[in-house]
mmCIF file of C-alpha atoms in Angstrom:
data_model
loop_
_atom_site.group_PDB
_atom_site.id
_atom_site.type_symbol
_atom_site.label_atom_id
_atom_site.label_comp_id
_atom_site.label_asym_id
_atom_site.label_seq_id
_atom_site.Cartn_x
_atom_site.Cartn_y
_atom_site.Cartn_z
ATOM 1 C CA MET A 1 7.841 -17.347 2.281
ATOM 2 C CA PHE A 2 8.933 -15.045 5.089
ATOM 3 C CA ALA A 3 11.960 -12.810 5.032
ATOM 4 C CA THR A 4 12.983 -10.521 7.879
ATOM 5 C CA SER A 5 13.882 -7.038 6.669
ATOM 6 C CA ILE A 6 15.815 -4.198 8.294
ATOM 7 C CA MET A 7 13.302 -2.094 10.189
ATOM 8 C CA THR A 8 12.488 1.200 8.512
ATOM 9 C CA ARG A 9 12.443 4.245 10.763
ATOM 10 C CA SER A 10 9.517 6.079 9.176
ATOM 11 C CA ALA A 11 6.032 5.169 8.056
ATOM 12 C CA CYS A 12 2.882 6.773 6.703
ATOM 13 C CA LEU A 13 -0.108 5.840 8.888
ATOM 14 C CA ILE A 14 -3.428 6.124 7.065
ATOM 15 C CA PHE A 15 -6.133 6.233 9.727
ATOM 16 C CA ASN A 16 -9.895 5.984 9.177
ATOM 17 C CA PRO A 17 -11.521 7.794 12.138
ATOM 18 C CA VAL A 18 -15.026 6.387 11.478
ATOM 19 C CA ALA A 19 -14.087 2.705 11.204
ATOM 20 C CA GLY A 20 -15.442 0.084 13.573
ATOM 21 C CA GLN A 21 -17.410 0.420 16.780
ATOM 22 C CA GLY A 22 -14.668 1.547 19.168
ATOM 23 C CA ASN A 23 -13.336 4.936 20.268
ATOM 24 C CA SER A 24 -11.185 6.128 17.369
ATOM 25 C CA ASP A 25 -9.353 8.770 19.448
ATOM 26 C CA GLN A 26 -8.397 6.122 21.977
ATOM 27 C CA ASP A 27 -7.400 3.712 19.197
ATOM 28 C CA LEU A 28 -5.126 6.319 17.620
ATOM 29 C CA ALA A 29 -3.557 7.154 20.980
ATOM 30 C CA THR A 30 -2.815 3.450 21.542
ATOM 31 C CA ILE A 31 -1.258 3.098 18.098
ATOM 32 C CA LYS A 32 0.919 6.180 18.611
ATOM 33 C CA ASN A 33 2.046 4.991 22.044
ATOM 34 C CA LEU A 34 3.085 1.637 20.610
ATOM 35 C CA LEU A 35 4.630 2.722 17.316
ATOM 36 C CA GLU A 36 6.137 6.161 17.870
ATOM 37 C CA PRO A 37 9.014 4.884 20.032
ATOM 38 C CA GLU A 38 10.058 2.786 17.017
ATOM 39 C CA LEU A 39 8.846 4.763 13.995
ATOM 40 C CA GLU A 40 8.524 8.310 12.809
ATOM 41 C CA LEU A 41 4.834 8.440 11.884
ATOM 42 C CA ASP A 42 3.311 10.645 9.214
ATOM 43 C CA ILE A 43 -0.385 10.395 10.156
ATOM 44 C CA GLN A 44 -2.986 10.965 7.428
ATOM 45 C CA PHE A 45 -6.750 10.793 8.019
ATOM 46 C CA THR A 46 -9.332 9.542 5.553
ATOM 47 C CA THR A 47 -12.439 11.677 5.030
ATOM 48 C CA GLU A 48 -15.620 11.383 2.992
ATOM 49 C CA GLU A 49 -13.791 13.244 0.221
ATOM 50 C CA VAL A 50 -10.344 11.627 0.504
ATOM 51 C CA SER A 51 -10.072 7.821 0.507
ATOM 52 C CA GLY A 52 -7.362 5.597 1.908
ATOM 53 C CA GLY A 53 -6.403 4.683 -1.639
ATOM 54 C CA GLU A 54 -5.801 8.330 -2.582
ATOM 55 C CA LEU A 55 -3.685 8.914 0.512
ATOM 56 C CA ALA A 56 -1.700 5.740 -0.192
ATOM 57 C CA ARG A 57 -1.020 6.728 -3.818
ATOM 58 C CA LYS A 58 0.219 10.111 -2.602
ATOM 59 C CA ALA A 59 2.482 8.388 -0.056
ATOM 60 C CA VAL A 60 3.868 6.119 -2.816
ATOM 61 C CA LYS A 61 4.700 9.191 -4.924
ATOM 62 C CA ASN A 62 6.434 10.676 -1.886
ATOM 63 C CA ASN A 63 8.618 7.542 -1.638
ATOM 64 C CA ALA A 64 7.186 6.276 1.650
ATOM 65 C CA GLU A 65 9.288 3.536 3.233
ATOM 66 C CA MET A 66 6.265 1.808 4.768
ATOM 67 C CA ILE A 67 2.525 2.423 4.716
ATOM 68 C CA ILE A 68 0.248 1.382 7.574
ATOM 69 C CA ALA A 69 -3.520 1.188 7.123
ATOM 70 C CA SER A 70 -5.805 1.389 10.156
ATOM 71 C CA GLY A 71 -9.520 0.972 9.586
ATOM 72 C CA GLY A 72 -12.017 -1.513 8.246
ATOM 73 C CA ASP A 73 -11.702 -3.767 5.222
ATOM 74 C CA GLY A 74 -12.517 -0.923 2.848
ATOM 75 C CA THR A 75 -9.658 1.215 4.133
ATOM 76 C CA VAL A 76 -7.122 -1.604 4.397
ATOM 77 C CA SER A 77 -7.967 -3.002 0.955
ATOM 78 C CA ALA A 78 -7.892 0.458 -0.667
ATOM 79 C CA VAL A 79 -4.424 1.110 0.747
ATOM 80 C CA ALA A 80 -3.254 -2.389 -0.210
ATOM 81 C CA GLU A 81 -4.495 -1.924 -3.775
ATOM 82 C CA ALA A 82 -2.369 1.219 -4.129
ATOM 83 C CA LEU A 83 0.716 -0.819 -3.164
ATOM 84 C CA VAL A 84 0.248 -3.656 -5.674
ATOM 85 C CA GLY A 85 3.315 -3.878 -7.867
ATOM 86 C CA THR A 86 5.463 -1.779 -5.514
ATOM 87 C CA GLU A 87 8.006 -3.030 -3.000
ATOM 88 C CA ILE A 88 6.589 -0.832 -0.228
ATOM 89 C CA PRO A 89 5.516 -3.005 2.732
ATOM 90 C CA LEU A 90 1.966 -2.720 4.051
ATOM 91 C CA GLY A 91 1.180 -2.820 7.745
ATOM 92 C CA ALA A 92 -2.436 -3.453 8.728
ATOM 93 C CA ILE A 93 -4.145 -2.470 11.985
ATOM 94 C CA ALA A 94 -7.712 -3.716 11.641
ATOM 95 C CA ARG A 95 -10.527 -1.804 13.366
ATOM 96 C CA GLY A 96 -13.504 -2.818 11.232
ATOM 97 C CA THR A 97 -16.546 -5.043 11.315
ATOM 98 C CA ALA A 98 -15.332 -8.174 9.559
ATOM 99 C CA ASN A 99 -11.550 -7.563 9.256
ATOM 100 C CA ALA A 100 -11.439 -9.998 6.342
ATOM 101 C CA PHE A 101 -8.066 -8.800 5.033
ATOM 102 C CA VAL A 102 -6.062 -9.466 8.199
ATOM 103 C CA ASN A 103 -7.900 -12.706 8.926
ATOM 104 C CA ALA A 104 -7.215 -13.990 5.411
ATOM 105 C CA LEU A 105 -3.491 -13.193 5.729
ATOM 106 C CA ASP A 106 -3.111 -14.465 9.324
ATOM 107 C CA ILE A 107 -2.364 -10.984 10.701
ATOM 108 C CA PRO A 108 -3.570 -10.334 14.284
ATOM 109 C CA ASP A 109 -6.743 -8.262 14.539
ATOM 110 C CA SER A 110 -6.006 -6.634 17.907
ATOM 111 C CA ILE A 111 -4.304 -3.232 17.865
ATOM 112 C CA GLU A 112 -1.542 -4.277 20.259
ATOM 113 C CA ALA A 113 -0.622 -7.490 18.412
ATOM 114 C CA ALA A 114 -0.826 -5.815 14.997
ATOM 115 C CA CYS A 115 1.516 -3.039 16.147
ATOM 116 C CA GLN A 116 3.973 -5.641 17.440
ATOM 117 C CA VAL A 117 3.990 -7.310 14.010
ATOM 118 C CA ILE A 118 4.769 -3.937 12.407
ATOM 119 C CA ILE A 119 7.584 -3.247 14.884
ATOM 120 C CA GLU A 120 9.134 -6.681 14.263
ATOM 121 C CA GLY A 121 9.269 -5.817 10.554
ATOM 122 C CA ALA A 122 9.017 -9.289 9.011
ATOM 123 C CA THR A 123 7.563 -9.221 5.509
ATOM 124 C CA LYS A 124 6.071 -11.723 3.125
ATOM 125 C CA LYS A 125 4.997 -11.579 -0.503
ATOM 126 C CA VAL A 126 1.382 -12.435 -1.305
ATOM 127 C CA ASP A 127 -0.575 -12.616 -4.541
ATOM 128 C CA ALA A 128 -2.852 -9.858 -5.768
ATOM 129 C CA GLY A 129 -5.214 -9.690 -8.709
ATOM 130 C CA MET A 130 -6.629 -7.361 -11.335
ATOM 131 C CA CYS A 131 -10.403 -7.334 -11.898
ATOM 132 C CA ASN A 132 -11.557 -5.281 -14.886
ATOM 133 C CA GLY A 133 -8.434 -3.185 -14.507
ATOM 134 C CA LYS A 134 -8.895 -2.631 -10.753
ATOM 135 C CA PRO A 135 -6.582 -4.155 -8.120
ATOM 136 C CA MET A 136 -8.073 -7.086 -6.196
ATOM 137 C CA ILE A 137 -6.678 -8.167 -2.844
ATOM 138 C CA LEU A 138 -9.366 -10.480 -1.476
ATOM 139 C CA LEU A 139 -12.176 -11.535 -3.799
ATOM 140 C CA ALA A 140 -14.788 -10.652 -6.379
ATOM 141 C CA GLY A 141 -18.348 -11.900 -5.925
ATOM 142 C CA ILE A 142 -21.089 -12.201 -8.522
ATOM 143 C CA GLY A 143 -24.786 -12.563 -7.719
ATOM 144 C CA PHE A 144 -25.712 -13.595 -4.185
ATOM 145 C CA GLU A 145 -22.581 -12.264 -2.451
ATOM 146 C CA ALA A 146 -22.702 -8.905 -4.262
ATOM 147 C CA ASP A 147 -26.343 -8.427 -3.272
ATOM 148 C CA THR A 148 -25.534 -9.337 0.332
ATOM 149 C CA VAL A 149 -22.693 -6.800 0.595
ATOM 150 C CA GLU A 150 -24.753 -4.072 -1.066
ATOM 151 C CA ASP A 151 -27.666 -4.636 1.310
ATOM 152 C CA ALA A 152 -25.565 -4.559 4.524
ATOM 153 C CA ASP A 153 -25.501 -0.811 5.215
ATOM 154 C CA ARG A 154 -23.005 0.941 7.494
ATOM 155 C CA GLU A 155 -25.527 1.683 10.263
ATOM 156 C CA THR A 156 -26.505 -1.983 10.497
ATOM 157 C CA LYS A 157 -22.850 -3.096 10.415
ATOM 158 C CA ASN A 158 -21.986 -0.671 13.222
ATOM 159 C CA ARG A 159 -24.906 -1.961 15.270
ATOM 160 C CA LEU A 160 -24.665 -5.691 14.615
ATOM 161 C CA GLY A 161 -21.118 -6.328 13.339
ATOM 162 C CA THR A 162 -20.696 -9.412 11.123
ATOM 163 C CA LEU A 163 -24.296 -10.411 11.962
ATOM 164 C CA ALA A 164 -25.343 -7.684 9.503
ATOM 165 C CA TYR A 165 -23.989 -9.799 6.629
ATOM 166 C CA VAL A 166 -25.785 -12.899 7.907
ATOM 167 C CA LEU A 167 -29.126 -11.081 8.126
ATOM 168 C CA SER A 168 -28.605 -9.575 4.692
ATOM 169 C CA GLY A 169 -27.753 -13.006 3.314
ATOM 170 C CA LEU A 170 -30.976 -14.486 4.671
ATOM 171 C CA LYS A 171 -32.876 -11.650 3.041
ATOM 172 C CA GLN A 172 -31.170 -12.355 -0.287
ATOM 173 C CA LEU A 173 -32.213 -16.025 -0.044
ATOM 174 C CA ARG A 174 -35.821 -14.886 -0.298
ATOM 175 C CA GLU A 175 -34.945 -13.291 -3.655
ATOM 176 C CA PHE A 176 -33.154 -16.451 -4.802
ATOM 177 C CA GLU A 177 -32.641 -16.769 -8.582
ATOM 178 C CA LYS A 178 -30.344 -18.459 -11.104
ATOM 179 C CA PHE A 179 -28.529 -16.929 -14.061
ATOM 180 C CA GLU A 180 -26.738 -18.322 -17.086
ATOM 181 C CA THR A 181 -22.972 -18.155 -16.635
ATOM 182 C CA THR A 182 -20.023 -18.569 -19.007
ATOM 183 C CA ILE A 183 -16.648 -19.142 -17.329
ATOM 184 C CA GLU A 184 -13.694 -18.846 -19.683
ATOM 185 C CA THR A 185 -10.131 -19.817 -18.712
ATOM 186 C CA LYS A 186 -7.038 -20.084 -20.912
ATOM 187 C CA GLU A 187 -7.769 -23.780 -21.433
ATOM 188 C CA ARG A 188 -11.572 -24.071 -21.688
ATOM 189 C CA VAL A 189 -15.048 -22.520 -21.665
ATOM 190 C CA ILE A 190 -17.592 -23.641 -19.039
ATOM 191 C CA THR A 191 -21.324 -22.898 -19.301
ATOM 192 C CA VAL A 192 -23.490 -23.384 -16.221
ATOM 193 C CA GLU A 193 -26.552 -22.057 -14.418
ATOM 194 C CA ALA A 194 -25.506 -20.536 -11.095
ATOM 195 C CA ASN A 195 -26.743 -18.466 -8.165
ATOM 196 C CA ALA A 196 -23.349 -17.113 -7.181
ATOM 197 C CA ILE A 197 -19.763 -17.112 -8.428
ATOM 198 C CA THR A 198 -16.829 -16.105 -6.213
ATOM 199 C CA ILE A 199 -13.289 -15.488 -7.490
ATOM 200 C CA ALA A 200 -10.897 -15.416 -4.535
ATOM 201 C CA ASN A 201 -7.258 -14.435 -4.249
ATOM 202 C CA ALA A 202 -7.407 -14.591 -0.445
ATOM 203 C CA ALA A 203 -10.384 -15.087 1.842
ATOM 204 C CA PRO A 204 -11.050 -15.611 5.549
ATOM 205 C CA SER A 205 -13.147 -18.602 6.571
ATOM 206 C CA THR A 206 -16.082 -16.227 7.202
ATOM 207 C CA SER A 207 -16.304 -15.543 3.436
ATOM 208 C CA VAL A 208 -18.023 -18.907 3.068
ATOM 209 C CA LEU A 209 -19.002 -18.542 -0.605
ATOM 210 C CA ALA A 210 -15.298 -18.396 -1.525
ATOM 211 C CA HIS A 211 -14.439 -21.756 0.005
ATOM 212 C CA GLY A 212 -15.353 -24.468 -2.456
ATOM 213 C CA THR A 213 -11.680 -25.424 -2.623
ATOM 214 C CA ALA A 214 -9.761 -26.871 0.316
ATOM 215 C CA GLY A 215 -8.465 -23.539 1.620
ATOM 216 C CA VAL A 216 -7.842 -20.393 -0.424
ATOM 217 C CA ILE A 217 -4.054 -20.067 -0.669
ATOM 218 C CA TYR A 218 -2.907 -16.447 -0.963
ATOM 219 C CA ASP A 219 0.547 -17.080 -2.447
ATOM 220 C CA ASP A 220 0.072 -19.935 -4.935
ATOM 221 C CA GLY A 221 -0.254 -17.812 -8.087
ATOM 222 C CA LEU A 222 -3.845 -19.008 -8.639
ATOM 223 C CA LEU A 223 -7.395 -17.729 -8.239
ATOM 224 C CA ASP A 224 -9.929 -19.964 -6.465
ATOM 225 C CA ILE A 225 -13.321 -19.968 -8.183
ATOM 226 C CA THR A 226 -16.390 -21.316 -6.385
ATOM 227 C CA ILE A 227 -19.672 -21.917 -8.232
ATOM 228 C CA ILE A 228 -22.957 -22.181 -6.339
ATOM 229 C CA ALA A 229 -25.755 -23.904 -8.301
ATOM 230 C CA ALA A 230 -28.569 -24.457 -5.792
ATOM 231 C CA GLU A 231 -31.954 -25.673 -7.008
ATOM 232 C CA SER A 232 -34.002 -24.132 -4.193
ATOM 233 C CA ARG A 233 -33.853 -21.803 -1.208
ATOM 234 C CA THR A 234 -33.561 -24.832 1.052
ATOM 235 C CA ASN A 235 -30.556 -26.051 -0.947
ATOM 236 C CA ALA A 236 -28.986 -22.586 -0.724
ATOM 237 C CA ILE A 237 -29.213 -22.642 3.074
ATOM 238 C CA ALA A 238 -27.743 -26.167 3.156
ATOM 239 C CA ILE A 239 -24.911 -25.046 0.851
ATOM 240 C CA SER A 240 -24.068 -22.107 3.122
ATOM 241 C CA TYR A 241 -23.933 -24.400 6.155
ATOM 242 C CA HIS A 242 -21.796 -26.965 4.301
ATOM 243 C CA LEU A 243 -19.336 -24.287 3.117
ATOM 244 C CA LEU A 244 -19.120 -22.852 6.632
ATOM 245 C CA GLN A 245 -18.071 -26.266 7.923
ATOM 246 C CA SER A 246 -15.655 -27.040 5.076
ATOM 247 C CA ALA A 247 -14.062 -23.586 5.306
ATOM 248 C CA SER A 248 -13.521 -23.978 9.043
ATOM 249 C CA ASN A 249 -11.776 -27.323 8.445
ATOM 250 C CA ASP A 250 -9.879 -26.320 5.259
ATOM 251 C CA GLU A 251 -11.695 -29.087 3.389
ATOM 252 C CA ALA A 252 -13.042 -29.035 -0.159
ATOM 253 C CA ALA A 253 -16.816 -28.889 -0.620
ATOM 254 C CA GLU A 254 -18.416 -32.247 -1.415
ATOM 255 C CA ARG A 255 -21.953 -31.305 -2.504
ATOM 256 C CA ASP A 256 -23.124 -31.820 -6.091
ATOM 257 C CA ASP A 257 -24.455 -28.249 -6.228
ATOM 258 C CA ILE A 258 -21.046 -26.701 -5.441
ATOM 259 C CA GLY A 259 -18.279 -26.578 -8.037
ATOM 260 C CA TYR A 260 -14.766 -25.148 -7.886
ATOM 261 C CA LEU A 261 -11.620 -24.733 -9.937
ATOM 262 C CA ARG A 262 -8.269 -22.946 -9.790
ATOM 263 C CA THR A 263 -6.782 -20.845 -12.583
ATOM 264 C CA ASN A 264 -4.544 -17.816 -13.033
ATOM 265 C CA TRP A 265 -6.944 -16.010 -15.431
ATOM 266 C CA VAL A 266 -10.698 -16.066 -15.883
ATOM 267 C CA LYS A 267 -13.408 -14.186 -17.749
ATOM 268 C CA ILE A 268 -16.982 -14.501 -16.504
ATOM 269 C CA SER A 269 -20.128 -13.414 -18.351
ATOM 270 C CA THR A 270 -23.730 -13.808 -17.206
ATOM 271 C CA ASN A 271 -27.198 -13.530 -18.664
ATOM 272 C CA PRO A 272 -28.754 -11.371 -17.402
ATOM 273 C CA PRO A 273 -25.856 -9.158 -16.182
ATOM 274 C CA GLN A 274 -25.202 -9.500 -12.448
ATOM 275 C CA LYS A 275 -23.827 -7.096 -9.829
ATOM 276 C CA VAL A 276 -20.154 -7.504 -8.957
ATOM 277 C CA VAL A 277 -18.598 -6.787 -5.561
ATOM 278 C CA LEU A 278 -14.816 -6.304 -5.457
ATOM 279 C CA ASP A 279 -13.135 -6.356 -2.039
ATOM 280 C CA GLY A 280 -16.373 -5.262 -0.378
ATOM 281 C CA GLU A 281 -17.353 -2.535 -2.855
ATOM 282 C CA ILE A 282 -19.888 -2.753 -5.689
ATOM 283 C CA ILE A 283 -18.036 -1.933 -8.942
ATOM 284 C CA GLY A 284 -20.723 -2.532 -11.574
ATOM 285 C CA LYS A 285 -22.006 -5.581 -13.414
ATOM 286 C CA THR A 286 -20.694 -8.550 -15.361
ATOM 287 C CA PRO A 287 -18.783 -9.386 -17.503
ATOM 288 C CA ILE A 288 -15.531 -9.366 -15.540
ATOM 289 C CA GLU A 289 -11.981 -10.443 -16.315
ATOM 290 C CA VAL A 290 -9.690 -11.374 -13.429
ATOM 291 C CA GLU A 291 -5.960 -12.130 -13.528
ATOM 292 C CA CYS A 292 -3.673 -13.216 -10.695
ATOM 293 C CA ILE A 293 -0.520 -11.163 -10.029
ATOM 294 C CA PRO A 294 1.823 -13.605 -8.271
ATOM 295 C CA GLN A 295 3.576 -12.068 -5.232
ATOM 296 C CA GLY A 296 2.226 -8.655 -6.199
ATOM 297 C CA LEU A 297 1.967 -7.278 -2.648
ATOM 298 C CA THR A 298 4.411 -7.061 0.267
ATOM 299 C CA VAL A 299 2.838 -7.195 3.744
ATOM 300 C CA LEU A 300 4.147 -7.028 7.279
ATOM 301 C CA ALA A 301 3.041 -10.281 8.875
ATOM 302 C CA PRO A 302 3.879 -12.558 11.807
ATOM 303 C CA VAL A 303 6.926 -14.755 11.497
ATOM 304 C CA GLU A 304 5.925 -18.391 11.205
ATOM 305 C CA PRO A 305 7.646 -20.304 14.009
ATOM 306 C CA GLU A 306 9.909 -23.131 12.952
ATOM 307 C CA ILE A 307 8.441 -26.461 13.996
ATOM 308 C CA GLN A 308 11.061 -28.390 15.941
ATOM 309 C CA ALA A 309 10.796 -31.890 17.311
ATOM 310 C CA GLU A 310 11.071 -31.790 21.083
ATOM 311 C CA GLU A 311 13.181 -34.929 21.394
ATOM 312 C CA LYS A 312 13.934 -38.329 19.928
ATOM 313 C CA ILE A 313 15.924 -40.553 22.262
ATOM 314 C CA GLU A 314 13.918 -43.677 23.078
ATOM 315 C CA HIS A 315 15.147 -45.564 20.003
ATOM 316 C CA LEU A 316 18.828 -45.467 21.062
ATOM 317 C CA SER A 317 20.340 -48.893 21.802
ATOM 318 C CA GLY A 318 20.776 -49.619 25.501
ATOM 319 C CA ILE A 319 19.145 -46.364 26.654
ATOM 320 C CA LYS A 320 17.383 -46.308 30.025
ATOM 321 C CA ILE A 321 15.069 -43.509 31.122
ATOM 322 C CA GLU A 322 13.814 -43.255 34.694
ATOM 323 C CA PRO A 323 11.466 -40.697 36.208
ATOM 324 C CA LYS A 324 13.160 -38.355 38.628
#
């Protein structure tokens, strides 16, 4: 639900100078030219030693009115995680490879359009999550997806963009294996053999393994869990293609080797233990416990236009309409 707020006059801009494939100096100059007429910017730079999350937590302690993250998914998610449970609005200027965060939340991924959204100052509340005590904005992946993210190194991502994840995924298919999985919700315990489990709070259509359900809704108070149970490498490829199509059309998966459910809390254990990726970063291995935090994050986002009927006049008694 959107609500337009009074525009704050100051903001902390957390800028990752090594994100993406563009010219970071030029990107920063563009951002300053667009935002500084409207906002007093406190610009902080991430480094190898100081993360976006650390800078965001410091800004929260300093009572920042607004925090803007500019970088890839790692930077934006790290800053977002620091704002979970606060009322401080997050602005996002995506300059990364996949830009999953902004795509999942329908925020523009061009610098100019993103800055315009920030200037307009409309906010909305979205869900967040906690995974093993760590904030989760997008999703947690077990098995196939975790291996894919771990294998896609920065050099390859800089060179090939999102194709790096596709190539890594094909490589992981060659190392295809199943594992025993126990999925526990508040109501039941599910035991299944799976190749991959994805727990999504929000996800762009490009995160195909998260889209068993008919569209991951980021403000419904629920987590979307997708279970992949392919019997062969050929099935795994067919599943990926099917999920790509269903995600693009916001349709639920219809294959017998794809399962899905929605819940506000889940605990997942596997045998043997599997790697876990949380918002693009490997955090360890299973088991994991994930809980949804309804409306836990405030973001600056585009105002949804009101849909208005253009006209309705033909039904009136005795009316006559002639072309001019």
